[in-house]
């Protein structure tokens, strides 16, 4: 049984920072590709940032240079540091995992449909 639990969301003013955390348990191995996705009202869920077992990362163009994804395999925690937040970053943020880096999109923000494990989400509101 795989479980992903996000935390760290909240309300912040534009230009501020937040750090999201995702604690994961169950059959998720260090080889998993893990990522952050977000969904704003009326919009499709989109990839934000991913990280593979080697620590290689990928970002959506809209967050590159502002967000940083990292993982602590010893503690089973995935992080998303978000700086210089903008109002357009307002969304529900989800942690997700997929086995390995296979598939057409590999381990990338575009691989949304290949992620089989999802958390319940944490709300980020930027005003």
mmCIF file of C-alpha atoms in Angstrom:
data_model
loop_
_atom_site.group_PDB
_atom_site.id
_atom_site.type_symbol
_atom_site.label_atom_id
_atom_site.label_comp_id
_atom_site.label_asym_id
_atom_site.label_seq_id
_atom_site.Cartn_x
_atom_site.Cartn_y
_atom_site.Cartn_z
ATOM 1 C CA UNK A 1 0.000 0.000 0.000
ATOM 2 C CA UNK A 2 1.504 3.285 -1.135
ATOM 3 C CA UNK A 3 0.763 6.493 0.710
ATOM 4 C CA UNK A 4 1.781 10.044 -0.112
ATOM 5 C CA UNK A 5 0.964 12.871 2.286
ATOM 6 C CA UNK A 6 1.618 16.501 1.424
ATOM 7 C CA UNK A 7 2.062 19.363 3.863
ATOM 8 C CA UNK A 8 3.310 22.926 3.921
ATOM 9 C CA UNK A 9 0.705 24.680 1.844
ATOM 10 C CA UNK A 10 -0.859 27.960 2.895
ATOM 11 C CA UNK A 11 -1.479 31.559 1.968
ATOM 12 C CA UNK A 12 1.358 33.907 1.106
ATOM 13 C CA UNK A 13 1.811 37.274 -0.538
ATOM 14 C CA UNK A 14 3.305 37.565 -3.972
ATOM 15 C CA UNK A 15 7.073 37.467 -3.775
ATOM 16 C CA UNK A 16 7.014 35.227 -0.740
ATOM 17 C CA UNK A 17 8.172 31.650 -0.251
ATOM 18 C CA UNK A 18 6.770 28.321 0.838
ATOM 19 C CA UNK A 19 8.227 24.850 1.188
ATOM 20 C CA UNK A 20 6.052 21.865 0.502
ATOM 21 C CA UNK A 21 6.836 18.433 1.885
ATOM 22 C CA UNK A 22 5.593 15.017 0.871
ATOM 23 C CA UNK A 23 6.081 12.048 3.146
ATOM 24 C CA UNK A 24 5.806 8.742 1.337
ATOM 25 C CA UNK A 25 5.550 5.163 2.515
ATOM 26 C CA UNK A 26 4.850 1.735 1.134
ATOM 27 C CA UNK A 27 6.307 0.155 -1.974
ATOM 28 C CA UNK A 28 8.017 3.245 -3.314
ATOM 29 C CA UNK A 29 11.652 2.569 -3.846
ATOM 30 C CA UNK A 30 14.518 4.958 -4.260
ATOM 31 C CA UNK A 31 14.357 4.230 -7.979
ATOM 32 C CA UNK A 32 10.998 5.936 -8.304
ATOM 33 C CA UNK A 33 10.559 9.110 -10.258
ATOM 34 C CA UNK A 34 8.804 11.586 -7.990
ATOM 35 C CA UNK A 35 7.228 14.875 -8.750
ATOM 36 C CA UNK A 36 4.986 17.789 -7.940
ATOM 37 C CA UNK A 37 1.926 18.677 -9.939
ATOM 38 C CA UNK A 38 -0.655 21.407 -9.505
ATOM 39 C CA UNK A 39 -4.197 22.108 -10.525
ATOM 40 C CA UNK A 40 -5.939 25.454 -10.489
ATOM 41 C CA UNK A 41 -9.746 25.718 -10.683
ATOM 42 C CA UNK A 42 -10.966 25.131 -14.212
ATOM 43 C CA UNK A 43 -7.578 23.996 -15.455
ATOM 44 C CA UNK A 44 -5.933 20.665 -16.110
ATOM 45 C CA UNK A 45 -3.433 19.228 -13.694
ATOM 46 C CA UNK A 46 0.039 20.202 -14.838
ATOM 47 C CA UNK A 47 3.540 19.083 -14.007
ATOM 48 C CA UNK A 48 5.635 21.443 -11.915
ATOM 49 C CA UNK A 49 8.854 19.625 -11.030
ATOM 50 C CA UNK A 50 10.228 16.092 -10.982
ATOM 51 C CA UNK A 51 13.285 14.319 -9.646
ATOM 52 C CA UNK A 52 14.659 10.890 -10.463
ATOM 53 C CA UNK A 53 16.687 8.403 -8.442
ATOM 54 C CA UNK A 54 19.954 10.092 -9.439
ATOM 55 C CA UNK A 55 18.764 13.511 -8.358
ATOM 56 C CA UNK A 56 18.283 14.772 -11.902
ATOM 57 C CA UNK A 57 15.475 17.289 -12.018
ATOM 58 C CA UNK A 58 13.033 18.720 -14.508
ATOM 59 C CA UNK A 59 10.870 21.807 -14.241
ATOM 60 C CA UNK A 60 7.973 23.441 -15.981
ATOM 61 C CA UNK A 61 9.082 26.559 -17.810
ATOM 62 C CA UNK A 62 6.826 28.717 -15.663
ATOM 63 C CA UNK A 63 8.623 27.806 -12.427
ATOM 64 C CA UNK A 64 12.188 27.349 -13.600
ATOM 65 C CA UNK A 65 14.559 29.448 -11.524
ATOM 66 C CA UNK A 66 11.991 29.949 -8.766
ATOM 67 C CA UNK A 67 11.155 26.410 -7.583
ATOM 68 C CA UNK A 68 13.535 23.689 -6.440
ATOM 69 C CA UNK A 69 12.624 20.031 -6.009
ATOM 70 C CA UNK A 70 14.645 17.716 -3.790
ATOM 71 C CA UNK A 71 14.268 14.374 -2.066
ATOM 72 C CA UNK A 72 15.631 12.707 1.043
ATOM 73 C CA UNK A 73 15.565 8.979 0.355
ATOM 74 C CA UNK A 74 16.667 8.154 3.901
ATOM 75 C CA UNK A 75 13.681 9.987 5.373
ATOM 76 C CA UNK A 76 11.284 9.250 2.503
ATOM 77 C CA UNK A 77 10.432 12.908 2.001
ATOM 78 C CA UNK A 78 10.049 14.895 -1.184
ATOM 79 C CA UNK A 79 10.332 18.686 -1.037
ATOM 80 C CA UNK A 80 9.377 21.622 -3.201
ATOM 81 C CA UNK A 81 10.942 24.951 -2.294
ATOM 82 C CA UNK A 82 8.955 27.743 -3.898
ATOM 83 C CA UNK A 83 10.432 31.240 -4.013
ATOM 84 C CA UNK A 84 9.254 34.474 -5.578
ATOM 85 C CA UNK A 85 5.718 33.169 -5.690
ATOM 86 C CA UNK A 86 3.271 34.706 -8.128
ATOM 87 C CA UNK A 87 -0.508 34.868 -8.082
ATOM 88 C CA UNK A 88 -0.573 32.437 -10.999
ATOM 89 C CA UNK A 89 1.074 29.824 -8.759
ATOM 90 C CA UNK A 90 -2.179 29.555 -6.809
ATOM 91 C CA UNK A 91 -3.373 25.955 -7.064
ATOM 92 C CA UNK A 92 -3.757 22.655 -5.300
ATOM 93 C CA UNK A 93 -0.343 20.999 -5.267
ATOM 94 C CA UNK A 94 -0.013 17.227 -5.479
ATOM 95 C CA UNK A 95 2.868 14.900 -4.795
ATOM 96 C CA UNK A 96 3.133 11.909 -7.114
ATOM 97 C CA UNK A 97 5.336 8.924 -7.852
ATOM 98 C CA UNK A 98 5.948 6.560 -10.760
ATOM 99 C CA UNK A 99 8.060 3.465 -10.982
ATOM 100 C CA UNK A 100 11.376 4.252 -12.594
ATOM 101 C CA UNK A 101 11.974 6.622 -15.468
ATOM 102 C CA UNK A 102 10.513 4.585 -18.309
ATOM 103 C CA UNK A 103 7.801 5.575 -20.721
ATOM 104 C CA UNK A 104 7.726 8.057 -23.574
ATOM 105 C CA UNK A 105 8.165 11.083 -21.320
ATOM 106 C CA UNK A 106 10.561 9.416 -18.893
ATOM 107 C CA UNK A 107 10.864 11.284 -15.611
ATOM 108 C CA UNK A 108 9.606 14.702 -16.650
ATOM 109 C CA UNK A 109 6.796 17.141 -15.819
ATOM 110 C CA UNK A 110 5.116 16.055 -19.069
ATOM 111 C CA UNK A 111 4.750 12.474 -17.790
ATOM 112 C CA UNK A 112 1.659 13.260 -15.739
ATOM 113 C CA UNK A 113 -0.372 10.324 -17.056
ATOM 114 C CA UNK A 114 2.398 7.847 -16.161
ATOM 115 C CA UNK A 115 2.305 8.682 -12.468
ATOM 116 C CA UNK A 116 0.346 6.000 -10.656
ATOM 117 C CA UNK A 117 0.540 7.180 -7.068
ATOM 118 C CA UNK A 118 -0.894 10.473 -5.846
ATOM 119 C CA UNK A 119 -1.327 12.345 -2.602
ATOM 120 C CA UNK A 120 -4.433 14.231 -1.573
ATOM 121 C CA UNK A 121 -2.954 17.646 -2.245
ATOM 122 C CA UNK A 122 -2.144 20.805 -0.327
ATOM 123 C CA UNK A 123 -3.508 24.223 -1.212
ATOM 124 C CA UNK A 124 -1.214 27.110 -2.095
ATOM 125 C CA UNK A 125 -2.760 30.554 -2.376
ATOM 126 C CA UNK A 126 -0.738 33.573 -3.495
ATOM 127 C CA UNK A 127 -2.290 37.026 -3.281
#
